[in-house]
Amino acid sequence: MGLGIGLLGFQTTIANSVTLSGTGVHSGAEVAITFHPAEADSGIVFQRVVGEQTVSEFRAVSSQVGNTDLCTILGFSPATSIATIEHVMAAIYALGLDNLLIEVHGAEMPIMDGSSAPFIDAIEQTGIKALAVKRRYIRILKPVRIESGASWSEFTPYDGMRFEVEIDFDSPLIGRQAWKGDITPSVFKTELSRARTFGFMRDVERMWAAGRGLGSSLENSVVISDDNTVINIEGLRYKDEFVRHKTLDAVGDLALAGAPFIGCYRSYRGGHKMNANALKALMSDPTAYEIVETATQRQRVAKREVLAVNAP
Ligand SMILES: [Zn+2]
């Protein structure tokens, strides 16, 4: 991945630190995060900070994921965990960023407008720079599939990074929607990054009563009324914003592989839990993938050609 950013095959970080602040969707508290540049091979690291004190640090990889009921959480204890990382991770992954230290003042990411667009903007404002170390990719070698009731998801070999996400809601407004495409920074930006999180009014009310989702509002969620209309006055950003957001979530969840994958990820009626379980299933089968340093067949062939030319 990161094939479109002109930094082909090399790891990246950001040029300078950049801060964002806003409301945490679950706590309702004000939170601030700062993206800092980081060295090659350090990965994406989240650091929870209180005052000057670092209380926890997690590399954004699937083994560090705790709960995935409402959002994706790093860590296993509320005192130290970092929640709602998926929209940030989607932006980081789609832009081809390999190394970043994210300083978090609070227990979760700011929800911003409920999409990945504000994170993309912040990263693009500071700029992306290449590091002198090659990037590694996870190339899918054979199908890995998981099922849960009517839901399923699978990885299959594919020369690129492709997502095919389908949802089927028992709501005439959403119904059955599918998004399919190869993810590049520009495809992600134009087709997925602005899609907002969504929910049904009845669920929002139930969540509020349970003291959850305290920061959710029409400024950061598409809310669907009991009579199946969008309550938000501005309407939808894309006609099929719902499946686009589910795809954005899947991009963010699979970013927890710790390296870009080369393959196709399909899911039907999935969610954070299913994405996390699919990734676990892939990672637990070492015959299903290999770690490579070049992203595409063409690059691999090109590399072989260079080797052939250089051969004595
Ligand atoms: Zn989401």
PDB file of C-alpha atoms and ligand atoms in Angstrom:
ATOM      1  CA  MET A   1       0.000   0.000   0.000  1.00  0.00           C
ATOM      2  CA  GLY A   2       0.976   3.610  -0.195  1.00  0.00           C
ATOM      3  CA  LEU A   3       1.577   2.844  -3.850  1.00  0.00           C
ATOM      4  CA  GLY A   4       0.271   6.200  -4.963  1.00  0.00           C
ATOM      5  CA  ILE A   5       2.360   8.437  -2.758  1.00  0.00           C
ATOM      6  CA  GLY A   6       5.630   8.348  -4.650  1.00  0.00           C
ATOM      7  CA  LEU A   7       7.505   6.730  -1.778  1.00  0.00           C
ATOM      8  CA  LEU A   8       7.388   3.307  -3.354  1.00  0.00           C
ATOM      9  CA  GLY A   9       8.532   0.524  -1.126  1.00  0.00           C
ATOM     10  CA  PHE A  10      10.077   2.667   1.607  1.00  0.00           C
ATOM     11  CA  GLN A  11       8.715   3.167   5.095  1.00  0.00           C
ATOM     12  CA  THR A  12       7.253   6.545   5.957  1.00  0.00           C
ATOM     13  CA  THR A  13       6.496   8.860   8.834  1.00  0.00           C
ATOM     14  CA  ILE A  14       5.152  12.411   9.061  1.00  0.00           C
ATOM     15  CA  ALA A  15       7.261  15.526   8.542  1.00  0.00           C
ATOM     16  CA  ASN A  16       6.291  17.349  11.772  1.00  0.00           C
ATOM     17  CA  SER A  17       4.072  16.903  14.813  1.00  0.00           C
ATOM     18  CA  VAL A  18       0.422  17.841  14.487  1.00  0.00           C
ATOM     19  CA  THR A  19      -2.327  18.076  17.152  1.00  0.00           C
ATOM     20  CA  LEU A  20      -6.076  17.514  16.906  1.00  0.00           C
ATOM     21  CA  SER A  21      -8.653  17.893  19.633  1.00  0.00           C
ATOM     22  CA  GLY A  22     -12.338  17.220  20.002  1.00  0.00           C
ATOM     23  CA  THR A  23     -14.941  15.176  21.832  1.00  0.00           C
ATOM     24  CA  GLY A  24     -14.567  11.511  22.765  1.00  0.00           C
ATOM     25  CA  VAL A  25     -17.676   9.773  21.442  1.00  0.00           C
ATOM     26  CA  HIS A  26     -17.990   7.306  24.325  1.00  0.00           C
ATOM     27  CA  SER A  27     -16.948   9.455  27.299  1.00  0.00           C
ATOM     28  CA  GLY A  28     -18.210  12.790  26.012  1.00  0.00           C
ATOM     29  CA  ALA A  29     -14.948  14.277  27.386  1.00  0.00           C
ATOM     30  CA  GLU A  30     -12.653  16.668  25.528  1.00  0.00           C
ATOM     31  CA  VAL A  31      -9.568  14.821  24.294  1.00  0.00           C
ATOM     32  CA  ALA A  32      -6.442  15.861  22.403  1.00  0.00           C
ATOM     33  CA  ILE A  33      -4.033  13.777  20.339  1.00  0.00           C
ATOM     34  CA  THR A  34      -0.672  14.664  18.802  1.00  0.00           C
ATOM     35  CA  PHE A  35       0.871  12.746  15.926  1.00  0.00           C
ATOM     36  CA  HIS A  36       4.676  12.752  16.216  1.00  0.00           C
ATOM     37  CA  PRO A  37       7.204  11.532  13.616  1.00  0.00           C
ATOM     38  CA  ALA A  38       8.768   8.158  14.492  1.00  0.00           C
ATOM     39  CA  GLU A  39      11.748   6.082  13.363  1.00  0.00           C
ATOM     40  CA  ALA A  40      11.635   3.247  10.852  1.00  0.00           C
ATOM     41  CA  ASP A  41      10.404  -0.100  12.245  1.00  0.00           C
ATOM     42  CA  SER A  42       8.788   1.530  15.288  1.00  0.00           C
ATOM     43  CA  GLY A  43       5.284   1.094  13.826  1.00  0.00           C
ATOM     44  CA  ILE A  44       2.182   2.956  14.947  1.00  0.00           C
ATOM     45  CA  VAL A  45       2.400   3.475  18.707  1.00  0.00           C
ATOM     46  CA  PHE A  46      -0.312   4.980  20.930  1.00  0.00           C
ATOM     47  CA  GLN A  47       0.770   6.515  24.223  1.00  0.00           C
ATOM     48  CA  ARG A  48      -1.773   7.516  26.879  1.00  0.00           C
ATOM     49  CA  VAL A  49      -0.535  10.546  28.771  1.00  0.00           C
ATOM     50  CA  VAL A  50      -1.880  12.205  31.923  1.00  0.00           C
ATOM     51  CA  GLY A  51      -0.167  15.517  32.616  1.00  0.00           C
ATOM     52  CA  GLU A  52       3.495  14.727  31.950  1.00  0.00           C
ATOM     53  CA  GLN A  53       3.118  11.059  32.866  1.00  0.00           C
ATOM     54  CA  THR A  54       2.874   8.255  30.296  1.00  0.00           C
ATOM     55  CA  VAL A  55       0.410   5.751  31.786  1.00  0.00           C
ATOM     56  CA  SER A  56       0.423   3.222  28.944  1.00  0.00           C
ATOM     57  CA  GLU A  57       1.871   2.511  25.539  1.00  0.00           C
ATOM     58  CA  PHE A  58       0.553   0.145  22.871  1.00  0.00           C
ATOM     59  CA  ARG A  59       1.776  -0.773  19.443  1.00  0.00           C
ATOM     60  CA  ALA A  60      -1.274  -0.787  17.170  1.00  0.00           C
ATOM     61  CA  VAL A  61      -1.303  -4.523  16.423  1.00  0.00           C
ATOM     62  CA  SER A  62      -4.043  -7.099  16.862  1.00  0.00           C
ATOM     63  CA  SER A  63      -2.481  -8.763  19.929  1.00  0.00           C
ATOM     64  CA  GLN A  64      -3.007  -5.492  21.830  1.00  0.00           C
ATOM     65  CA  VAL A  65      -6.723  -5.242  21.005  1.00  0.00           C
ATOM     66  CA  GLY A  66      -9.061  -5.646  23.975  1.00  0.00           C
ATOM     67  CA  ASN A  67     -12.767  -5.045  23.546  1.00  0.00           C
ATOM     68  CA  THR A  68     -14.373  -4.591  20.113  1.00  0.00           C
ATOM     69  CA  ASP A  69     -18.067  -4.338  21.085  1.00  0.00           C
ATOM     70  CA  LEU A  70     -18.699  -0.701  20.161  1.00  0.00           C
ATOM     71  CA  CYS A  71     -15.344   0.366  18.795  1.00  0.00           C
ATOM     72  CA  THR A  72     -11.786  -0.954  18.646  1.00  0.00           C
ATOM     73  CA  ILE A  73      -9.879  -0.566  21.934  1.00  0.00           C
ATOM     74  CA  LEU A  74      -6.152  -1.011  22.587  1.00  0.00           C
ATOM     75  CA  GLY A  75      -5.448  -2.451  26.027  1.00  0.00           C
ATOM     76  CA  PHE A  76      -7.419  -4.424  28.571  1.00  0.00           C
ATOM     77  CA  SER A  77      -8.069  -2.070  31.496  1.00  0.00           C
ATOM     78  CA  PRO A  78     -10.169   1.132  31.355  1.00  0.00           C
ATOM     79  CA  ALA A  79      -7.535   2.990  33.402  1.00  0.00           C
ATOM     80  CA  THR A  80      -4.897   2.542  30.722  1.00  0.00           C
ATOM     81  CA  SER A  81      -6.682   1.555  27.496  1.00  0.00           C
ATOM     82  CA  ILE A  82      -7.134   3.746  24.414  1.00  0.00           C
ATOM     83  CA  ALA A  83     -10.469   3.537  22.613  1.00  0.00           C
ATOM     84  CA  THR A  84     -12.047   4.352  19.240  1.00  0.00           C
ATOM     85  CA  ILE A  85      -8.823   4.052  17.264  1.00  0.00           C
ATOM     86  CA  GLU A  86     -10.365   2.713  14.033  1.00  0.00           C
ATOM     87  CA  HIS A  87     -10.997   5.954  12.117  1.00  0.00           C
ATOM     88  CA  VAL A  88      -7.494   7.224  12.919  1.00  0.00           C
ATOM     89  CA  MET A  89      -5.954   3.886  11.932  1.00  0.00           C
ATOM     90  CA  ALA A  90      -7.892   3.880   8.649  1.00  0.00           C
ATOM     91  CA  ALA A  91      -6.453   7.302   7.725  1.00  0.00           C
ATOM     92  CA  ILE A  92      -2.918   6.249   8.688  1.00  0.00           C
ATOM     93  CA  TYR A  93      -3.116   2.955   6.799  1.00  0.00           C
ATOM     94  CA  ALA A  94      -4.708   4.389   3.678  1.00  0.00           C
ATOM     95  CA  LEU A  95      -2.104   7.148   3.406  1.00  0.00           C
ATOM     96  CA  GLY A  96       0.698   4.591   3.670  1.00  0.00           C
ATOM     97  CA  LEU A  97       2.098   5.760   7.016  1.00  0.00           C
ATOM     98  CA  ASP A  98       4.219   3.101   8.708  1.00  0.00           C
ATOM     99  CA  ASN A  99       5.651   4.857  11.750  1.00  0.00           C
ATOM    100  CA  LEU A 100       3.987   7.289  14.094  1.00  0.00           C
ATOM    101  CA  LEU A 101       3.868   8.058  17.814  1.00  0.00           C
ATOM    102  CA  ILE A 102       0.377   9.147  18.839  1.00  0.00           C
ATOM    103  CA  GLU A 103       0.275  10.955  22.170  1.00  0.00           C
ATOM    104  CA  VAL A 104      -3.224  10.731  23.628  1.00  0.00           C
ATOM    105  CA  HIS A 105      -4.530  13.057  26.345  1.00  0.00           C
ATOM    106  CA  GLY A 106      -7.679  11.172  27.280  1.00  0.00           C
ATOM    107  CA  ALA A 107      -9.067   7.643  27.086  1.00  0.00           C
ATOM    108  CA  GLU A 108     -10.033   7.689  23.413  1.00  0.00           C
ATOM    109  CA  MET A 109      -9.556   9.400  20.076  1.00  0.00           C
ATOM    110  CA  PRO A 110     -11.552  12.545  19.357  1.00  0.00           C
ATOM    111  CA  ILE A 111     -14.481  11.541  17.151  1.00  0.00           C
ATOM    112  CA  MET A 112     -14.228  14.752  15.055  1.00  0.00           C
ATOM    113  CA  ASP A 113     -16.993  14.563  12.412  1.00  0.00           C
ATOM    114  CA  GLY A 114     -17.358  10.778  12.711  1.00  0.00           C
ATOM    115  CA  SER A 115     -15.221  10.089   9.641  1.00  0.00           C
ATOM    116  CA  SER A 116     -11.499   9.793   8.786  1.00  0.00           C
ATOM    117  CA  ALA A 117     -11.348  13.049   6.810  1.00  0.00           C
ATOM    118  CA  PRO A 118     -10.059  15.331   9.640  1.00  0.00           C
ATOM    119  CA  PHE A 119      -7.166  12.904  10.306  1.00  0.00           C
ATOM    120  CA  ILE A 120      -6.309  12.749   6.603  1.00  0.00           C
ATOM    121  CA  ASP A 121      -6.314  16.569   6.491  1.00  0.00           C
ATOM    122  CA  ALA A 122      -4.035  16.844   9.540  1.00  0.00           C
ATOM    123  CA  ILE A 123      -1.539  14.322   8.143  1.00  0.00           C
ATOM    124  CA  GLU A 124      -1.523  15.937   4.725  1.00  0.00           C
ATOM    125  CA  GLN A 125      -0.991  19.363   6.255  1.00  0.00           C
ATOM    126  CA  THR A 126       2.242  18.285   7.898  1.00  0.00           C
ATOM    127  CA  GLY A 127       3.286  16.006   5.023  1.00  0.00           C
ATOM    128  CA  ILE A 128       4.611  12.465   4.673  1.00  0.00           C
ATOM    129  CA  LYS A 129       8.284  11.669   4.354  1.00  0.00           C
ATOM    130  CA  ALA A 130      10.108   8.527   3.302  1.00  0.00           C
ATOM    131  CA  LEU A 131      12.584   6.770   5.581  1.00  0.00           C
ATOM    132  CA  ALA A 132      15.625   4.806   4.426  1.00  0.00           C
ATOM    133  CA  VAL A 133      14.231   1.392   5.379  1.00  0.00           C
ATOM    134  CA  LYS A 134      12.142  -0.848   3.107  1.00  0.00           C
ATOM    135  CA  ARG A 135       8.502  -1.405   3.958  1.00  0.00           C
ATOM    136  CA  ARG A 136       7.278  -4.969   4.533  1.00  0.00           C
ATOM    137  CA  TYR A 137       3.948  -6.266   3.309  1.00  0.00           C
ATOM    138  CA  ILE A 138       1.812  -9.215   4.345  1.00  0.00           C
ATOM    139  CA  ARG A 139       0.986 -11.087   1.161  1.00  0.00           C
ATOM    140  CA  ILE A 140      -1.998 -13.442   1.322  1.00  0.00           C
ATOM    141  CA  LEU A 141      -1.115 -16.883  -0.084  1.00  0.00           C
ATOM    142  CA  LYS A 142      -4.364 -18.798   0.368  1.00  0.00           C
ATOM    143  CA  PRO A 143      -7.965 -18.157   1.428  1.00  0.00           C
ATOM    144  CA  VAL A 144      -8.707 -17.707   5.109  1.00  0.00           C
ATOM    145  CA  ARG A 145     -12.390 -17.524   5.990  1.00  0.00           C
ATOM    146  CA  ILE A 146     -14.404 -17.138   9.155  1.00  0.00           C
ATOM    147  CA  GLU A 147     -18.177 -17.351   9.639  1.00  0.00           C
ATOM    148  CA  SER A 148     -20.513 -16.330  12.405  1.00  0.00           C
ATOM    149  CA  GLY A 149     -24.217 -16.949  11.831  1.00  0.00           C
ATOM    150  CA  ALA A 150     -25.152 -15.243   8.574  1.00  0.00           C
ATOM    151  CA  SER A 151     -21.962 -13.124   8.648  1.00  0.00           C
ATOM    152  CA  TRP A 152     -18.664 -14.085   7.094  1.00  0.00           C
ATOM    153  CA  SER A 153     -15.383 -12.582   6.046  1.00  0.00           C
ATOM    154  CA  GLU A 154     -12.371 -13.852   4.156  1.00  0.00           C
ATOM    155  CA  PHE A 155      -8.931 -13.021   2.851  1.00  0.00           C
ATOM    156  CA  THR A 156      -7.989 -14.247  -0.621  1.00  0.00           C
ATOM    157  CA  PRO A 157      -4.831 -13.783  -2.705  1.00  0.00           C
ATOM    158  CA  TYR A 158      -4.953 -10.680  -4.922  1.00  0.00           C
ATOM    159  CA  ASP A 159      -2.294  -8.478  -6.489  1.00  0.00           C
ATOM    160  CA  GLY A 160      -3.094  -5.235  -4.679  1.00  0.00           C
ATOM    161  CA  MET A 161      -5.015  -4.202  -1.593  1.00  0.00           C
ATOM    162  CA  ARG A 162      -8.694  -4.747  -2.237  1.00  0.00           C
ATOM    163  CA  PHE A 163     -11.795  -4.456  -0.058  1.00  0.00           C
ATOM    164  CA  GLU A 164     -15.232  -5.856  -0.912  1.00  0.00           C
ATOM    165  CA  VAL A 165     -17.634  -5.024   1.881  1.00  0.00           C
ATOM    166  CA  GLU A 166     -21.342  -5.773   1.865  1.00  0.00           C
ATOM    167  CA  ILE A 167     -23.924  -4.915   4.483  1.00  0.00           C
ATOM    168  CA  ASP A 168     -27.547  -5.995   4.788  1.00  0.00           C
ATOM    169  CA  PHE A 169     -29.597  -4.101   7.340  1.00  0.00           C
ATOM    170  CA  ASP A 170     -33.173  -4.741   8.290  1.00  0.00           C
ATOM    171  CA  SER A 171     -33.889  -1.082   7.529  1.00  0.00           C
ATOM    172  CA  PRO A 172     -35.386   0.101   4.214  1.00  0.00           C
ATOM    173  CA  LEU A 173     -33.135   3.183   4.321  1.00  0.00           C
ATOM    174  CA  ILE A 174     -29.932   1.125   4.403  1.00  0.00           C
ATOM    175  CA  GLY A 175     -30.917  -2.323   3.096  1.00  0.00           C
ATOM    176  CA  ARG A 176     -28.260  -4.111   1.095  1.00  0.00           C
ATOM    177  CA  GLN A 177     -25.233  -2.057   0.021  1.00  0.00           C
ATOM    178  CA  ALA A 178     -21.807  -3.058  -1.286  1.00  0.00           C
ATOM    179  CA  TRP A 179     -18.534  -1.234  -1.844  1.00  0.00           C
ATOM    180  CA  LYS A 180     -15.702  -2.796  -3.820  1.00  0.00           C
ATOM    181  CA  GLY A 181     -12.402  -1.300  -4.768  1.00  0.00           C
ATOM    182  CA  ASP A 182      -8.624  -1.288  -4.623  1.00  0.00           C
ATOM    183  CA  ILE A 183      -7.454   0.996  -1.831  1.00  0.00           C
ATOM    184  CA  THR A 184      -4.998   3.724  -2.761  1.00  0.00           C
ATOM    185  CA  PRO A 185      -4.573   7.012  -0.888  1.00  0.00           C
ATOM    186  CA  SER A 186      -6.669   8.857  -3.472  1.00  0.00           C
ATOM    187  CA  VAL A 187      -9.437   6.220  -3.643  1.00  0.00           C
ATOM    188  CA  PHE A 188      -9.650   6.190   0.147  1.00  0.00           C
ATOM    189  CA  LYS A 189      -9.727   9.986   0.318  1.00  0.00           C
ATOM    190  CA  THR A 190     -12.410  10.549  -2.295  1.00  0.00           C
ATOM    191  CA  GLU A 191     -14.583   7.454  -1.890  1.00  0.00           C
ATOM    192  CA  LEU A 192     -14.376   6.468   1.779  1.00  0.00           C
ATOM    193  CA  SER A 193     -12.707   8.977   4.086  1.00  0.00           C
ATOM    194  CA  ARG A 194     -15.717  11.297   4.482  1.00  0.00           C
ATOM    195  CA  ALA A 195     -18.220   8.549   5.333  1.00  0.00           C
ATOM    196  CA  ARG A 196     -19.499   9.064   8.870  1.00  0.00           C
ATOM    197  CA  THR A 197     -20.393   6.616  11.596  1.00  0.00           C
ATOM    198  CA  PHE A 198     -24.121   5.970  11.872  1.00  0.00           C
ATOM    199  CA  GLY A 199     -26.727   4.684  14.276  1.00  0.00           C
ATOM    200  CA  PHE A 200     -30.422   4.289  14.914  1.00  0.00           C
ATOM    201  CA  MET A 201     -32.180   6.763  17.204  1.00  0.00           C
ATOM    202  CA  ARG A 202     -33.561   3.927  19.367  1.00  0.00           C
ATOM    203  CA  ASP A 203     -30.022   2.566  19.932  1.00  0.00           C
ATOM    204  CA  VAL A 204     -28.605   6.021  20.634  1.00  0.00           C
ATOM    205  CA  GLU A 205     -31.238   6.544  23.335  1.00  0.00           C
ATOM    206  CA  ARG A 206     -30.485   3.149  24.853  1.00  0.00           C
ATOM    207  CA  MET A 207     -26.744   3.881  24.827  1.00  0.00           C
ATOM    208  CA  TRP A 208     -27.221   7.258  26.484  1.00  0.00           C
ATOM    209  CA  ALA A 209     -29.377   5.637  29.190  1.00  0.00           C
ATOM    210  CA  ALA A 210     -26.511   3.187  29.830  1.00  0.00           C
ATOM    211  CA  GLY A 211     -24.014   6.063  30.109  1.00  0.00           C
ATOM    212  CA  ARG A 212     -22.330   5.237  26.811  1.00  0.00           C
ATOM    213  CA  GLY A 213     -22.005   7.160  23.578  1.00  0.00           C
ATOM    214  CA  LEU A 214     -22.192  10.340  25.644  1.00  0.00           C
ATOM    215  CA  GLY A 215     -20.307  12.340  23.023  1.00  0.00           C
ATOM    216  CA  SER A 216     -22.357  11.167  20.059  1.00  0.00           C
ATOM    217  CA  SER A 217     -24.392  13.841  18.329  1.00  0.00           C
ATOM    218  CA  LEU A 218     -25.577  14.898  14.901  1.00  0.00           C
ATOM    219  CA  GLU A 219     -22.196  16.606  14.487  1.00  0.00           C
ATOM    220  CA  ASN A 220     -20.412  13.239  14.431  1.00  0.00           C
ATOM    221  CA  SER A 221     -22.995  10.607  13.493  1.00  0.00           C
ATOM    222  CA  VAL A 222     -25.620   9.983  10.895  1.00  0.00           C
ATOM    223  CA  VAL A 223     -28.723   9.226  12.939  1.00  0.00           C
ATOM    224  CA  ILE A 224     -31.667   7.275  11.535  1.00  0.00           C
ATOM    225  CA  SER A 225     -35.112   7.908  12.977  1.00  0.00           C
ATOM    226  CA  ASP A 226     -37.674   5.241  13.864  1.00  0.00           C
ATOM    227  CA  ASP A 227     -39.531   6.009  10.623  1.00  0.00           C
ATOM    228  CA  ASN A 228     -36.364   5.373   8.628  1.00  0.00           C
ATOM    229  CA  THR A 229     -35.267   8.846   7.649  1.00  0.00           C
ATOM    230  CA  VAL A 230     -31.929  10.549   8.188  1.00  0.00           C
ATOM    231  CA  ILE A 231     -32.379  13.068  11.014  1.00  0.00           C
ATOM    232  CA  ASN A 232     -29.278  15.119  10.083  1.00  0.00           C
ATOM    233  CA  ILE A 233     -30.383  18.258   8.286  1.00  0.00           C
ATOM    234  CA  GLU A 234     -27.452  18.071   5.826  1.00  0.00           C
ATOM    235  CA  GLY A 235     -28.462  14.560   4.741  1.00  0.00           C
ATOM    236  CA  LEU A 236     -25.926  11.997   3.535  1.00  0.00           C
ATOM    237  CA  ARG A 237     -22.441  12.699   2.150  1.00  0.00           C
ATOM    238  CA  TYR A 238     -22.634   9.722  -0.229  1.00  0.00           C
ATOM    239  CA  LYS A 239     -25.826   7.974  -1.296  1.00  0.00           C
ATOM    240  CA  ASP A 240     -24.434   4.738   0.197  1.00  0.00           C
ATOM    241  CA  GLU A 241     -22.545   6.410   3.059  1.00  0.00           C
ATOM    242  CA  PHE A 242     -23.362   3.450   5.358  1.00  0.00           C
ATOM    243  CA  VAL A 243     -21.408   0.771   3.510  1.00  0.00           C
ATOM    244  CA  ARG A 244     -18.615   3.246   2.806  1.00  0.00           C
ATOM    245  CA  HIS A 245     -18.261   3.836   6.539  1.00  0.00           C
ATOM    246  CA  LYS A 246     -18.249   0.071   7.186  1.00  0.00           C
ATOM    247  CA  THR A 247     -15.459  -0.232   4.616  1.00  0.00           C
ATOM    248  CA  LEU A 248     -13.549   2.609   6.306  1.00  0.00           C
ATOM    249  CA  ASP A 249     -13.923   0.733   9.620  1.00  0.00           C
ATOM    250  CA  ALA A 250     -12.599  -2.462   7.993  1.00  0.00           C
ATOM    251  CA  VAL A 251      -9.562  -0.585   6.620  1.00  0.00           C
ATOM    252  CA  GLY A 252      -8.868   0.728  10.138  1.00  0.00           C
ATOM    253  CA  ASP A 253      -9.341  -2.671  11.775  1.00  0.00           C
ATOM    254  CA  LEU A 254      -7.080  -4.477   9.306  1.00  0.00           C
ATOM    255  CA  ALA A 255      -4.416  -1.820   9.836  1.00  0.00           C
ATOM    256  CA  LEU A 256      -3.830  -3.744  13.094  1.00  0.00           C
ATOM    257  CA  ALA A 257      -2.033  -6.392  11.041  1.00  0.00           C
ATOM    258  CA  GLY A 258       0.973  -4.138  11.679  1.00  0.00           C
ATOM    259  CA  ALA A 259       1.888  -3.978   7.983  1.00  0.00           C
ATOM    260  CA  PRO A 260      -0.047  -3.393   4.757  1.00  0.00           C
ATOM    261  CA  PHE A 261      -1.512  -6.569   3.280  1.00  0.00           C
ATOM    262  CA  ILE A 262      -1.494  -7.627  -0.338  1.00  0.00           C
ATOM    263  CA  GLY A 263      -4.733  -9.434  -0.963  1.00  0.00           C
ATOM    264  CA  CYS A 264      -8.488  -9.055  -1.052  1.00  0.00           C
ATOM    265  CA  TYR A 265     -10.602  -8.739   2.094  1.00  0.00           C
ATOM    266  CA  ARG A 266     -14.280  -9.532   1.672  1.00  0.00           C
ATOM    267  CA  SER A 267     -16.882  -9.253   4.363  1.00  0.00           C
ATOM    268  CA  TYR A 268     -20.622  -9.767   4.521  1.00  0.00           C
ATOM    269  CA  ARG A 269     -22.540  -8.247   7.451  1.00  0.00           C
ATOM    270  CA  GLY A 270     -19.293  -7.752   9.333  1.00  0.00           C
ATOM    271  CA  GLY A 271     -18.164  -5.310  11.979  1.00  0.00           C
ATOM    272  CA  HIS A 272     -15.232  -4.589  14.289  1.00  0.00           C
ATOM    273  CA  LYS A 273     -15.429  -7.989  15.995  1.00  0.00           C
ATOM    274  CA  MET A 274     -15.548  -9.904  12.723  1.00  0.00           C
ATOM    275  CA  ASN A 275     -12.664  -7.864  11.269  1.00  0.00           C
ATOM    276  CA  ALA A 276     -10.596  -8.513  14.400  1.00  0.00           C
ATOM    277  CA  ASN A 277     -11.380 -12.247  14.325  1.00  0.00           C
ATOM    278  CA  ALA A 278     -10.568 -12.536  10.612  1.00  0.00           C
ATOM    279  CA  LEU A 279      -7.208 -10.894  11.231  1.00  0.00           C
ATOM    280  CA  LYS A 280      -6.535 -13.274  14.150  1.00  0.00           C
ATOM    281  CA  ALA A 281      -7.419 -16.264  11.945  1.00  0.00           C
ATOM    282  CA  LEU A 282      -5.027 -15.046   9.247  1.00  0.00           C
ATOM    283  CA  MET A 283      -2.195 -14.361  11.694  1.00  0.00           C
ATOM    284  CA  SER A 284      -2.592 -17.738  13.385  1.00  0.00           C
ATOM    285  CA  ASP A 285      -1.961 -19.604  10.107  1.00  0.00           C
ATOM    286  CA  PRO A 286       1.646 -18.980   9.004  1.00  0.00           C
ATOM    287  CA  THR A 287       1.022 -20.924   5.766  1.00  0.00           C
ATOM    288  CA  ALA A 288      -1.643 -18.396   4.707  1.00  0.00           C
ATOM    289  CA  TYR A 289       0.701 -15.449   4.220  1.00  0.00           C
ATOM    290  CA  GLU A 290       4.290 -14.407   3.657  1.00  0.00           C
ATOM    291  CA  ILE A 291       6.188 -11.231   4.461  1.00  0.00           C
ATOM    292  CA  VAL A 292       7.559  -9.545   1.336  1.00  0.00           C
ATOM    293  CA  GLU A 293       9.322  -6.288   0.590  1.00  0.00           C
ATOM    294  CA  THR A 294       7.678  -5.431  -2.734  1.00  0.00           C
ATOM    295  CA  ALA A 295       4.027  -4.702  -3.176  1.00  0.00           C
ATOM    296  CA  THR A 296       3.007  -5.659  -6.678  1.00  0.00           C
ATOM    297  CA  GLN A 297       3.670  -8.432  -9.137  1.00  0.00           C
ATOM    298  CA  ARG A 298       5.103  -5.828 -11.527  1.00  0.00           C
ATOM    299  CA  GLN A 299       7.515  -4.585  -8.860  1.00  0.00           C
ATOM    300  CA  ARG A 300       8.530  -8.128  -8.006  1.00  0.00           C
ATOM    301  CA  VAL A 301       9.132  -8.882 -11.681  1.00  0.00           C
ATOM    302  CA  ALA A 302      10.988  -5.578 -12.041  1.00  0.00           C
ATOM    303  CA  LYS A 303      13.171  -6.539  -9.088  1.00  0.00           C
ATOM    304  CA  ARG A 304      13.931  -9.924 -10.683  1.00  0.00           C
ATOM    305  CA  GLU A 305      14.778  -8.169 -13.959  1.00  0.00           C
ATOM    306  CA  VAL A 306      17.165  -5.832 -12.186  1.00  0.00           C
ATOM    307  CA  LEU A 307      18.759  -8.840 -10.530  1.00  0.00           C
ATOM    308  CA  ALA A 308      19.043 -10.577 -13.922  1.00  0.00           C
ATOM    309  CA  VAL A 309      20.608  -7.504 -15.515  1.00  0.00           C
ATOM    310  CA  ASN A 310      23.053  -7.208 -12.650  1.00  0.00           C
ATOM    311  CA  ALA A 311      23.952 -10.882 -12.774  1.00  0.00           C
ATOM    312  CA  PRO A 312      27.456 -11.611 -13.992  1.00  0.00           C
TER     313      PRO A 312
HETATM  314 ZN    ZN B   1     -16.605   3.636  12.443  1.00  0.00          ZN
END
